[in-house]
mmCIF file of C-alpha atoms in Angstrom:
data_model
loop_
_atom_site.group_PDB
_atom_site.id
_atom_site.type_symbol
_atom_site.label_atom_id
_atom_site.label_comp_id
_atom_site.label_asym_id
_atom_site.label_seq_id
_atom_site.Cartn_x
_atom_site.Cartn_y
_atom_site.Cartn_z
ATOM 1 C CA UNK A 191 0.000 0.000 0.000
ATOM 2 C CA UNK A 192 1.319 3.295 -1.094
ATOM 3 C CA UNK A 193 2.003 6.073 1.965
ATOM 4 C CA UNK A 194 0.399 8.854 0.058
ATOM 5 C CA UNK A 195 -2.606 9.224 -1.359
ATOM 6 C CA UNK A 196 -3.281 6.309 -4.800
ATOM 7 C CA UNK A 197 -3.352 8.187 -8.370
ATOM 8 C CA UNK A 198 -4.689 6.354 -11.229
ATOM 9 C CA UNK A 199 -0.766 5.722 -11.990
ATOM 10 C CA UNK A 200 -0.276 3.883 -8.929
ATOM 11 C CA UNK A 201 -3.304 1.601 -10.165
ATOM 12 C CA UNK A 202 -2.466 1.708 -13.602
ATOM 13 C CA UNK A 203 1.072 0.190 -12.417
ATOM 14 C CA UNK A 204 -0.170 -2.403 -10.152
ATOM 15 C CA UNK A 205 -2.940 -3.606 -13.074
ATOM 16 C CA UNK A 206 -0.322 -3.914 -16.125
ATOM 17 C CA UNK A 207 -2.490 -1.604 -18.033
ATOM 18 C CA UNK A 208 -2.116 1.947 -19.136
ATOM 19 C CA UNK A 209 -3.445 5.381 -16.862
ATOM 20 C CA UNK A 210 -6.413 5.629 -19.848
ATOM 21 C CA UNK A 211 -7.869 1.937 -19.226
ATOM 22 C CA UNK A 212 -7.851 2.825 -15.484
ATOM 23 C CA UNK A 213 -9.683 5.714 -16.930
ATOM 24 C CA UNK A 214 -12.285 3.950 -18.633
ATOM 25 C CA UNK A 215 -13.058 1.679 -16.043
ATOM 26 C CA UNK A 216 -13.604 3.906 -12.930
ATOM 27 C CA UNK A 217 -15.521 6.624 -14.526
ATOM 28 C CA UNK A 218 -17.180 3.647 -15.679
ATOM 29 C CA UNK A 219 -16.813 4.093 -19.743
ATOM 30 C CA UNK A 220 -16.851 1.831 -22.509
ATOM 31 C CA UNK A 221 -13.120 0.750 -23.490
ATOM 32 C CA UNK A 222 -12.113 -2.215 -21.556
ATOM 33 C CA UNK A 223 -13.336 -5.712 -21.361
ATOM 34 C CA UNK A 224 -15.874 -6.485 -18.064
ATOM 35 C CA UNK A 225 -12.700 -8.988 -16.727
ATOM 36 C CA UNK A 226 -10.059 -6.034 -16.527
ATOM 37 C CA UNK A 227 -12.303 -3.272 -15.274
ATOM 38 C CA UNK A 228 -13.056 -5.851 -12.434
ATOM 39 C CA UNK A 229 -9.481 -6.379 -12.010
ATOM 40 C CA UNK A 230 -8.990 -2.334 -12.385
ATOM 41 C CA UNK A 231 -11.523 -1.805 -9.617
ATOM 42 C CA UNK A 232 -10.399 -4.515 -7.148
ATOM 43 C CA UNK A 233 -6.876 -3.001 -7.136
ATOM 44 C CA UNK A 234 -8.226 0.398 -6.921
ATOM 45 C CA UNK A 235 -10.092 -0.459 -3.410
ATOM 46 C CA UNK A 236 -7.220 -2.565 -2.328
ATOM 47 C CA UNK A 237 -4.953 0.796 -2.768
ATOM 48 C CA UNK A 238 -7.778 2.562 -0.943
ATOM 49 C CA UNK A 239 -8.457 4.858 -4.153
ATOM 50 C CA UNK A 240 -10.676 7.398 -4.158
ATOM 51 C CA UNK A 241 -11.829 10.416 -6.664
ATOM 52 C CA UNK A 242 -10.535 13.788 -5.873
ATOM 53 C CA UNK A 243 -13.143 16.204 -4.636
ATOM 54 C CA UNK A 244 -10.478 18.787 -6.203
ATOM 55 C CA UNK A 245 -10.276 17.056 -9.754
ATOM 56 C CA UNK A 246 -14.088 16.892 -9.928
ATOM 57 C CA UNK A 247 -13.526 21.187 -9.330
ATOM 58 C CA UNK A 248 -11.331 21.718 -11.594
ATOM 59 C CA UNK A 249 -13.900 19.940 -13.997
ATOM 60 C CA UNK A 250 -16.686 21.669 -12.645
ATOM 61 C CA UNK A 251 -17.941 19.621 -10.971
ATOM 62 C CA UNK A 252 -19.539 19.874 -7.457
ATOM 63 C CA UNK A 253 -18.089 18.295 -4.266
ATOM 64 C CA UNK A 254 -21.771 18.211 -2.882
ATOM 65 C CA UNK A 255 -20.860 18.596 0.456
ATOM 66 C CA UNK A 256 -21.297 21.682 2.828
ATOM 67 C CA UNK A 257 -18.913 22.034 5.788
ATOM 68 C CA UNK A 258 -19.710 22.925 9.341
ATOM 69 C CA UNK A 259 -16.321 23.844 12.143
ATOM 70 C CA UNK A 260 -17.643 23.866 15.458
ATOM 71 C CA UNK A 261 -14.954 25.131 17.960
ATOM 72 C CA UNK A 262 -15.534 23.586 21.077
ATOM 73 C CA UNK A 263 -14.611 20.764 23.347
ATOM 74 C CA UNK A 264 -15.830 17.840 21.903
ATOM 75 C CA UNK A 265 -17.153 16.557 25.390
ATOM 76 C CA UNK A 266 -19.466 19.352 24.984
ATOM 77 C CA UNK A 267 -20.413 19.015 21.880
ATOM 78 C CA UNK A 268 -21.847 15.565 23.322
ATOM 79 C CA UNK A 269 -23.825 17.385 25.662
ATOM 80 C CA UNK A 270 -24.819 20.529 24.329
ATOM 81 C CA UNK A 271 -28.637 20.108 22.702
ATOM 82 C CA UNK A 272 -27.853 23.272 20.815
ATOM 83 C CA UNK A 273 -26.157 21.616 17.973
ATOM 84 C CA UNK A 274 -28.034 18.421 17.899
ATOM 85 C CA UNK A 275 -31.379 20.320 16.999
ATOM 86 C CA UNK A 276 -29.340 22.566 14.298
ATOM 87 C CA UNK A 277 -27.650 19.547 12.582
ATOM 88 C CA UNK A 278 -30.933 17.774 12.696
ATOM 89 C CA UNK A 279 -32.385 20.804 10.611
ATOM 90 C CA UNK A 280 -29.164 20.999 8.737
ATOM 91 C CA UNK A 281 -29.546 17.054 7.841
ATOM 92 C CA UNK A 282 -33.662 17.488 7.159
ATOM 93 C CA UNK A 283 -32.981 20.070 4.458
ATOM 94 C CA UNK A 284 -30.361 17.535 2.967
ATOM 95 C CA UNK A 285 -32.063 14.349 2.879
ATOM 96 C CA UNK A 286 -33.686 14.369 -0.388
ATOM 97 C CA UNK A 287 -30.777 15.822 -2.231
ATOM 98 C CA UNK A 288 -26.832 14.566 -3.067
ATOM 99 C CA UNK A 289 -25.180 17.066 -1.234
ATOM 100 C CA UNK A 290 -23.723 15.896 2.575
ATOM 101 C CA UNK A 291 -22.353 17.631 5.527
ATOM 102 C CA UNK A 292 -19.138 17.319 6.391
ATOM 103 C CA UNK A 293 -18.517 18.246 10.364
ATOM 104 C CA UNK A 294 -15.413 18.498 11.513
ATOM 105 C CA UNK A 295 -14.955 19.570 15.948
ATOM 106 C CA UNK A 296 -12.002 21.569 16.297
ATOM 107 C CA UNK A 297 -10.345 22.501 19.696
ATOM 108 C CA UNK A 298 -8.600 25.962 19.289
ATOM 109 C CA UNK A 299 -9.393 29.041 16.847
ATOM 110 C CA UNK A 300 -6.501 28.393 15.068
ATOM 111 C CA UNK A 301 -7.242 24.622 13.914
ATOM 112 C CA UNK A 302 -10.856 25.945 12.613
ATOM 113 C CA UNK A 303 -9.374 28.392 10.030
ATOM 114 C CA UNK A 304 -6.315 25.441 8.976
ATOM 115 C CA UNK A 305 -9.854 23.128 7.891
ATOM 116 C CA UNK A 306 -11.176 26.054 6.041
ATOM 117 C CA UNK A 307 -7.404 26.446 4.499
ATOM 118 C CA UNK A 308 -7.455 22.608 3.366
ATOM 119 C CA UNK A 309 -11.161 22.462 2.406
ATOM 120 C CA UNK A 310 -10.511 24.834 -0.069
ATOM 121 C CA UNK A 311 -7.483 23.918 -1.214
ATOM 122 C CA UNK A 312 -9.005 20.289 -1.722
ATOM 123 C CA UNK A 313 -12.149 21.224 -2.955
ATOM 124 C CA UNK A 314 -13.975 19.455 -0.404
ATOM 125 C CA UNK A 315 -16.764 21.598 -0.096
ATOM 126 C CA UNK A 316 -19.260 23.989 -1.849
ATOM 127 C CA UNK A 317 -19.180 25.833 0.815
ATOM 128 C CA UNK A 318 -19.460 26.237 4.820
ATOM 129 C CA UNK A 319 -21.356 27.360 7.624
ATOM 130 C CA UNK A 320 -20.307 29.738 10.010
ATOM 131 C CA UNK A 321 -21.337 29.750 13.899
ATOM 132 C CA UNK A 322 -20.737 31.248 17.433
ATOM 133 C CA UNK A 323 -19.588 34.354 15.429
ATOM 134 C CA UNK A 324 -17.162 36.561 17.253
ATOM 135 C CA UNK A 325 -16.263 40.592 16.844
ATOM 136 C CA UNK A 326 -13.586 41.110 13.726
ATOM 137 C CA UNK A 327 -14.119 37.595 13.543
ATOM 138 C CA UNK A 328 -11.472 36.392 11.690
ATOM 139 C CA UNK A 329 -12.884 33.668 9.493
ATOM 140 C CA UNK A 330 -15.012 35.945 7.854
ATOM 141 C CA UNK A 331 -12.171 37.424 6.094
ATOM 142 C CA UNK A 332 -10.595 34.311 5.478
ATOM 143 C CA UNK A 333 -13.491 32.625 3.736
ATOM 144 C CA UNK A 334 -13.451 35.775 1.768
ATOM 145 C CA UNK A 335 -9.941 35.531 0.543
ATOM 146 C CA UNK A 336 -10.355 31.648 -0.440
ATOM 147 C CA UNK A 337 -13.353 32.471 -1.981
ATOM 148 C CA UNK A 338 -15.346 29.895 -0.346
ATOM 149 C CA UNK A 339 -19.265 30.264 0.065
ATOM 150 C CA UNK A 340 -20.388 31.169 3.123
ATOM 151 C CA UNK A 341 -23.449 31.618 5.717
ATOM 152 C CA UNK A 342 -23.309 32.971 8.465
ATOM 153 C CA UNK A 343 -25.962 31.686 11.369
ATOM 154 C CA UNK A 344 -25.729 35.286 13.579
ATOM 155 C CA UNK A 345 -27.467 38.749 13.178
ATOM 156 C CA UNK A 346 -26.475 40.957 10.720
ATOM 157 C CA UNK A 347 -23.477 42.602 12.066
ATOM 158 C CA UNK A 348 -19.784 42.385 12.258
ATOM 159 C CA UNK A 349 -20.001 40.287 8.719
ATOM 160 C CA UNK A 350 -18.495 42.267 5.999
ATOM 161 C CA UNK A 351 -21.269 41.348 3.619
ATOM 162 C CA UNK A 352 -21.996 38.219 3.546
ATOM 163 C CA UNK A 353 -25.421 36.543 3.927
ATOM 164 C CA UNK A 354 -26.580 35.382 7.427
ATOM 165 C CA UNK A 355 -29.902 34.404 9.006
ATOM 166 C CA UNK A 356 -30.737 35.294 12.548
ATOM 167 C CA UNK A 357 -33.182 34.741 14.944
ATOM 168 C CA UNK A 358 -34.733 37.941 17.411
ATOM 169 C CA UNK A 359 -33.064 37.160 20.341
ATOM 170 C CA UNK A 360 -33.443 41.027 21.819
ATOM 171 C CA UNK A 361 -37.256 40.526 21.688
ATOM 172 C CA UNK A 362 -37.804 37.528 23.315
ATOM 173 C CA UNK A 363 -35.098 38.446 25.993
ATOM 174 C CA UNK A 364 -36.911 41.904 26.439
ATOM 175 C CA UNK A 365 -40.313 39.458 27.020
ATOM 176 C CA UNK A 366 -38.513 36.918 30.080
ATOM 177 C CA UNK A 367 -37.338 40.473 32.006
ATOM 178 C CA UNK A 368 -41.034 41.732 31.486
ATOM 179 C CA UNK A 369 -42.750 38.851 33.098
ATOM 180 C CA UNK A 370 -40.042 38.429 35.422
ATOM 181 C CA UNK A 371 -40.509 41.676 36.805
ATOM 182 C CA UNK A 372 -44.514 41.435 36.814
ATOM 183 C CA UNK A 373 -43.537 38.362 38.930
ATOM 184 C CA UNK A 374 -42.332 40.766 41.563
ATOM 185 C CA UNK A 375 -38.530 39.837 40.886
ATOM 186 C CA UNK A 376 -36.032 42.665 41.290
ATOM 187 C CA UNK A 377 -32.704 40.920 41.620
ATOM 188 C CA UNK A 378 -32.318 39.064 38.123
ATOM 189 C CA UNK A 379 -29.161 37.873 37.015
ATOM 190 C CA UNK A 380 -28.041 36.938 33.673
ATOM 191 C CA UNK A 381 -25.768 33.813 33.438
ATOM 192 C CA UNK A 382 -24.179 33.810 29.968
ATOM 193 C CA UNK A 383 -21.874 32.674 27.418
ATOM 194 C CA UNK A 384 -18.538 33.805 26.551
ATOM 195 C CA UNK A 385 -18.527 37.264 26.030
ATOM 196 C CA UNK A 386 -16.236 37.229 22.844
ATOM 197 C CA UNK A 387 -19.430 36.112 20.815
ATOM 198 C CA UNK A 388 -21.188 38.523 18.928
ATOM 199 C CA UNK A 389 -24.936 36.598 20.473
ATOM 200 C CA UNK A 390 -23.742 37.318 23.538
ATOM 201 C CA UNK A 391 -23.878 40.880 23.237
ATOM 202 C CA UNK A 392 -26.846 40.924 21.529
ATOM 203 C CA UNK A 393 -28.718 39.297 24.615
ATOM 204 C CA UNK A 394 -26.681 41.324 26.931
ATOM 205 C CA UNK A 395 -27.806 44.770 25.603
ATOM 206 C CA UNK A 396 -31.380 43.495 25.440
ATOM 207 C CA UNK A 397 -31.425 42.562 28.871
ATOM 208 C CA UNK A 398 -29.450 45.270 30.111
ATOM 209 C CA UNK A 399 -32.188 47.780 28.288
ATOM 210 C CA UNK A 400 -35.472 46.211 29.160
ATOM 211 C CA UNK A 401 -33.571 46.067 32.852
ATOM 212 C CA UNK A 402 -33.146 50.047 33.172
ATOM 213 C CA UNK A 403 -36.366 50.742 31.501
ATOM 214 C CA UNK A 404 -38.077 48.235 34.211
ATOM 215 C CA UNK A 405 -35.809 49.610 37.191
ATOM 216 C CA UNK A 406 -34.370 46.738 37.871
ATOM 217 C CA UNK A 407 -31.637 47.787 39.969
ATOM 218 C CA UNK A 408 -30.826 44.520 40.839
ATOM 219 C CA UNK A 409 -29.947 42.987 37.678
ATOM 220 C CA UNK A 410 -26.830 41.840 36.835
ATOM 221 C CA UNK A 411 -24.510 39.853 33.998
ATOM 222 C CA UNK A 412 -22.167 37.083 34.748
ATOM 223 C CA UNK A 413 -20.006 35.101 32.528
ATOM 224 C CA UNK A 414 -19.747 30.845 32.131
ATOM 225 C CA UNK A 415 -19.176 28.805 29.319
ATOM 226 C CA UNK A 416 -22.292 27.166 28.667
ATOM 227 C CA UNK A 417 -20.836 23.954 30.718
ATOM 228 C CA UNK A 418 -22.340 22.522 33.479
ATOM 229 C CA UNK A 419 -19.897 22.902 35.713
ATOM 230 C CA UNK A 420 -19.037 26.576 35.268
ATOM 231 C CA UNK A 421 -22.660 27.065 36.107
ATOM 232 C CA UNK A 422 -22.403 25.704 39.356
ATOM 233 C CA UNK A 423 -19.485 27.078 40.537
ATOM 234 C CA UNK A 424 -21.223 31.025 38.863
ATOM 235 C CA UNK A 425 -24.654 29.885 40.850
ATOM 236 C CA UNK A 426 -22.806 29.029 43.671
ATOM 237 C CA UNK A 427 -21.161 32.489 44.330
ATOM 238 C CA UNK A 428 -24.397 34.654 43.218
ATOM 239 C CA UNK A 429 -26.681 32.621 45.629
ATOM 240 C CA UNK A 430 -24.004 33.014 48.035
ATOM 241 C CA UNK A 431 -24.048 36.998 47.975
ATOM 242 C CA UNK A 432 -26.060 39.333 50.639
ATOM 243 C CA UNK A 433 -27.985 40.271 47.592
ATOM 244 C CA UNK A 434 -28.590 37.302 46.421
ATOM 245 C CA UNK A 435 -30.675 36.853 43.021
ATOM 246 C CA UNK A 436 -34.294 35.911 43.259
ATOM 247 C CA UNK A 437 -34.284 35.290 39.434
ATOM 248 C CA UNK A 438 -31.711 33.438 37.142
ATOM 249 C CA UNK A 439 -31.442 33.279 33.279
ATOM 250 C CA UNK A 440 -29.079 31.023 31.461
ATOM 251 C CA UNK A 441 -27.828 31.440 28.213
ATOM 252 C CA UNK A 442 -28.213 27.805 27.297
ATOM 253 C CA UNK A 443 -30.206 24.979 28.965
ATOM 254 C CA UNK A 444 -27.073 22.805 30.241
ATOM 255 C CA UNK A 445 -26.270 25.444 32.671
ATOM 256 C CA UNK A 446 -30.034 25.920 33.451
ATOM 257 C CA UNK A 447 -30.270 22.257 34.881
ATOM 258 C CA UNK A 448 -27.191 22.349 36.081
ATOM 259 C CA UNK A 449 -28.247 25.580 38.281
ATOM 260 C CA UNK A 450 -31.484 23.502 39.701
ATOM 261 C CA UNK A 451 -29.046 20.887 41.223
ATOM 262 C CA UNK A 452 -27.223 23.522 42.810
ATOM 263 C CA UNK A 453 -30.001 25.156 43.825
ATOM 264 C CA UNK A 454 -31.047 21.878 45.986
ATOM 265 C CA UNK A 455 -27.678 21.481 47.019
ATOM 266 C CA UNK A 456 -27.892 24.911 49.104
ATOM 267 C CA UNK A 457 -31.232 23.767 50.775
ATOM 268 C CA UNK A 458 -33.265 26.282 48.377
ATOM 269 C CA UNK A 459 -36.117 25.380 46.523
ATOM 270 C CA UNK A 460 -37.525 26.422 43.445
ATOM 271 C CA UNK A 461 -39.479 28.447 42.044
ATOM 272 C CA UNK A 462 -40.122 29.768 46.034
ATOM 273 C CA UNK A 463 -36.737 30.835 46.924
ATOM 274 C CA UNK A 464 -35.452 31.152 43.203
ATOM 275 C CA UNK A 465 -36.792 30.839 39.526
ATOM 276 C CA UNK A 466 -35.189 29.439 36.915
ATOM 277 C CA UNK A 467 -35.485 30.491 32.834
ATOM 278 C CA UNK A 468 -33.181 28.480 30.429
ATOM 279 C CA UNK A 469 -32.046 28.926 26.530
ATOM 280 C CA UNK A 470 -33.100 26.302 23.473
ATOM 281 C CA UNK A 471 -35.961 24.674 25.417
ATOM 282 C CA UNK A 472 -34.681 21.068 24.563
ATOM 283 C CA UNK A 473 -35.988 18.052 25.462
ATOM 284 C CA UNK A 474 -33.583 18.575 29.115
ATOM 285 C CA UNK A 475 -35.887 21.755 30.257
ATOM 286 C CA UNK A 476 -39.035 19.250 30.071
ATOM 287 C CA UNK A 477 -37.482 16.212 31.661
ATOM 288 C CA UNK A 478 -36.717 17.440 34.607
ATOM 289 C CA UNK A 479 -38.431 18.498 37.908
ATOM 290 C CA UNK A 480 -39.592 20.957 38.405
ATOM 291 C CA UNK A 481 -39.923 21.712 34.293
ATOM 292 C CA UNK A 482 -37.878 24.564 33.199
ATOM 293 C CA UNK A 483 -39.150 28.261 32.094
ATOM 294 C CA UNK A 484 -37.522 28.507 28.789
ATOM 295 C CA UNK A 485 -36.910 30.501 25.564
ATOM 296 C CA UNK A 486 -37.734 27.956 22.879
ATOM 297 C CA UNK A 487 -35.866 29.111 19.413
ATOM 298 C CA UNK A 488 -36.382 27.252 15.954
ATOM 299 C CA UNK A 489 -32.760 26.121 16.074
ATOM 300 C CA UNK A 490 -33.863 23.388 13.592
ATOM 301 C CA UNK A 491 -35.357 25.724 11.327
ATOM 302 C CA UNK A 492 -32.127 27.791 11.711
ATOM 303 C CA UNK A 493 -29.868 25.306 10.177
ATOM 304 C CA UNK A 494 -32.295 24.328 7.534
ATOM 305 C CA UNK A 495 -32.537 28.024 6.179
ATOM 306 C CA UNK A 496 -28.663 28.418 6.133
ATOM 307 C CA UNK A 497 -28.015 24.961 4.199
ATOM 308 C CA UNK A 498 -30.151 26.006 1.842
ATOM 309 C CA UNK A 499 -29.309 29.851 1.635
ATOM 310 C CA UNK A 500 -25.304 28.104 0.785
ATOM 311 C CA UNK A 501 -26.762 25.679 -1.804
ATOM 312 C CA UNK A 502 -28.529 28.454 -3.363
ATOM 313 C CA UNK A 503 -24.838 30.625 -3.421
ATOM 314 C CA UNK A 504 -23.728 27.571 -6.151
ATOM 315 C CA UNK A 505 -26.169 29.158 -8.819
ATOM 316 C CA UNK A 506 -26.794 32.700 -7.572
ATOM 317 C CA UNK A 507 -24.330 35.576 -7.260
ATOM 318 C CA UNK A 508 -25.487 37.516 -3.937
ATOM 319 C CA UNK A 509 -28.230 35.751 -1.282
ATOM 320 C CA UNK A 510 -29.764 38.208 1.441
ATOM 321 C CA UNK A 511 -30.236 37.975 5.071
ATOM 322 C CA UNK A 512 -33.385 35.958 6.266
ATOM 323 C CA UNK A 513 -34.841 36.060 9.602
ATOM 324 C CA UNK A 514 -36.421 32.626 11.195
ATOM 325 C CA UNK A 515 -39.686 32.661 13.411
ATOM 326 C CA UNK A 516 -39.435 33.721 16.365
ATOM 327 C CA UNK A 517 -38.282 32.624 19.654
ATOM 328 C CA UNK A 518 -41.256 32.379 22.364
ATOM 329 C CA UNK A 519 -41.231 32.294 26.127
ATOM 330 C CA UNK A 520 -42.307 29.033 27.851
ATOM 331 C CA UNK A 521 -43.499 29.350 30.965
ATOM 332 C CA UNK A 522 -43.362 26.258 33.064
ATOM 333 C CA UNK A 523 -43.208 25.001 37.166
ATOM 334 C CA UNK A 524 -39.646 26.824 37.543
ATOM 335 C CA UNK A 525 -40.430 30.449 37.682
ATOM 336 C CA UNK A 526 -43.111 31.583 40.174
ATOM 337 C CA UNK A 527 -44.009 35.122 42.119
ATOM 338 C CA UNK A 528 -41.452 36.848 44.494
ATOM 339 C CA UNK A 529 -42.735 38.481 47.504
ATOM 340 C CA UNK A 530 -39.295 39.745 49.230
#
């Protein structure tokens, strides 16, 4: 077995027959008898052969495959409902077509943008999808420069022109601080991402906003990293402070459940002593007890419209910005009225 990667030389050599009869027999073509291209295509798998995404570009062909780089841990990727719903909607919107996703979990910045590098320089995909979008972030210029097709799944800044859809996050964050307040809470703290992402600031300023305008002097932001335990050890310290929150919104619905433990651990109960809102509303806010308040977004839907906003950039020149449903609030057993 060759170290490198077989040419149709290598099986050419190995056959006895020329580079055109190898040719002929895996692009399937008249030219050869049925006994050699059996032979041709034996040796071919042996020498673990196959086609070039970047030959069938240079022919213009299509790799039919869109790429998604998700930059996180992969034990959280194995945890995090977030990107199970989008890469079922992702997967929906290609099941009745040839085109596949190719996923690939990366574990620094740096790695992300050397798959973009090699993608394009192999032709691997049409194009890719772009999430957890950052300030100057710097893939957004790359994909630019290798001319590679892109979609971004954030709101419509920071992106130097090129198509995104986005779901109102500052609306349905404006509605959780409105009927947490009518709830009698005045202490509300926001538990949320990493601040480098451009969704976290979004949700920030919204909640900041509909704070002042509600005079919620009490409310506050604190940072985690959507991970379980960085939500305890955040919950921890806030419930352990004189002025303590009577309210608590996570930014995704790991750290939401995760909270409720806590919560229990401290002797507290909830909603009496504390309510509880996640983010995502996935099958984890139902399942446990009590059920989890929660923003419910079409995260599905999301990844559906951006797979098919990038297979539309193959045969149009410029696609727009689109905007999914909304979010909604759910109410359910974890938030509750606030007397103190």
């Amino acid at each position: 077995m060759p170290s490198k990667r077989p040419t149709i030389s290598d099986i050419a050599r190995a056959a006895g027959v020329s580079t055109g009869a190898v040719s002929y027999a895996l692009n399937k073509r008249p030219g050869v008898s049925a006994e050699t291209r059996d032979r041709i295509l034996r040796i071919a798998s042996e020498l673990g052969w196959a086609p070039s995404s970047a030959a069938r570009s240079l022919t213009g062909g299509r790799a039919e495959a869109v790429g998604l780089v998700v930059d996180r841990p992969a034990r959280e990727i194995g945890v995090e409902p977030y990107f199970m719903q989008l890469i079922s909607g992702i997967q929906a919107e290609l099941a009745d077509g040839p085109t596949a996703l190719l996923l690939q979990v990366t574990d620094n910045a740096e790695a992300e943008l050397t798959t973009y590098r090699r993608w394009a320089a192999e032709g691997r995909v049409d194009g890719v999808l772009l999430v957890d979008l950052r300030h100057e972030d710097p893939r957004v210029r790359l994909v630019r420069e290798l001319g590679l097709p892109a979609v971004l799944l954030a709101d419509p800044v920071d992106r130097f022109g090129l198509p995104c859809v986005w779901t109102d996050d500052r609306g349905v964050m404006t509605e959780v601080l409105e009927r947490l307040a009518s709830l009698g809470h005045r202490r509300i703290t926001r538990v949320t991402g990493p601040q480098e992402f451009v969704h976290t600031g979004i949700r920030s300023d919204a909640f900041t906003s509909a704070a002042a305008r509600l005079g919620l002097d009490g409310a506050r932001i604190v940072h985690a990293d959507y991970t379980d335990e960085s939500a305890a050890r955040v919950v921890r310290e806030v419930l352990a402070d004189p002025e303590a929150p009577s309210a608590l919104v996570f930014d995704n619905d790991v750290m939401a459940v995760s909270a409720l433990g806590v919560v229990r651990e401290l002797g507290l109960s909830v909603p009496e002593d504390v309510s509880l809102v996640a983010w995502d509303d996935s099958a984890l806010c139902r399942l446990v007890r009590p059920a989890l308040s929660a923003v419910s977004r079409p995260i599905a839907e999301r990844g559906a419209t951006a797979v098919r906003m990038l297979l539309e950039l193959r045969t149009e020149s410029t696609v727009g910005e689109r905007r999914t449903s909304d979010p909604e609030f759910v109410e359910r057993d974890s938030t509750g009225f606030h007397c103190g």
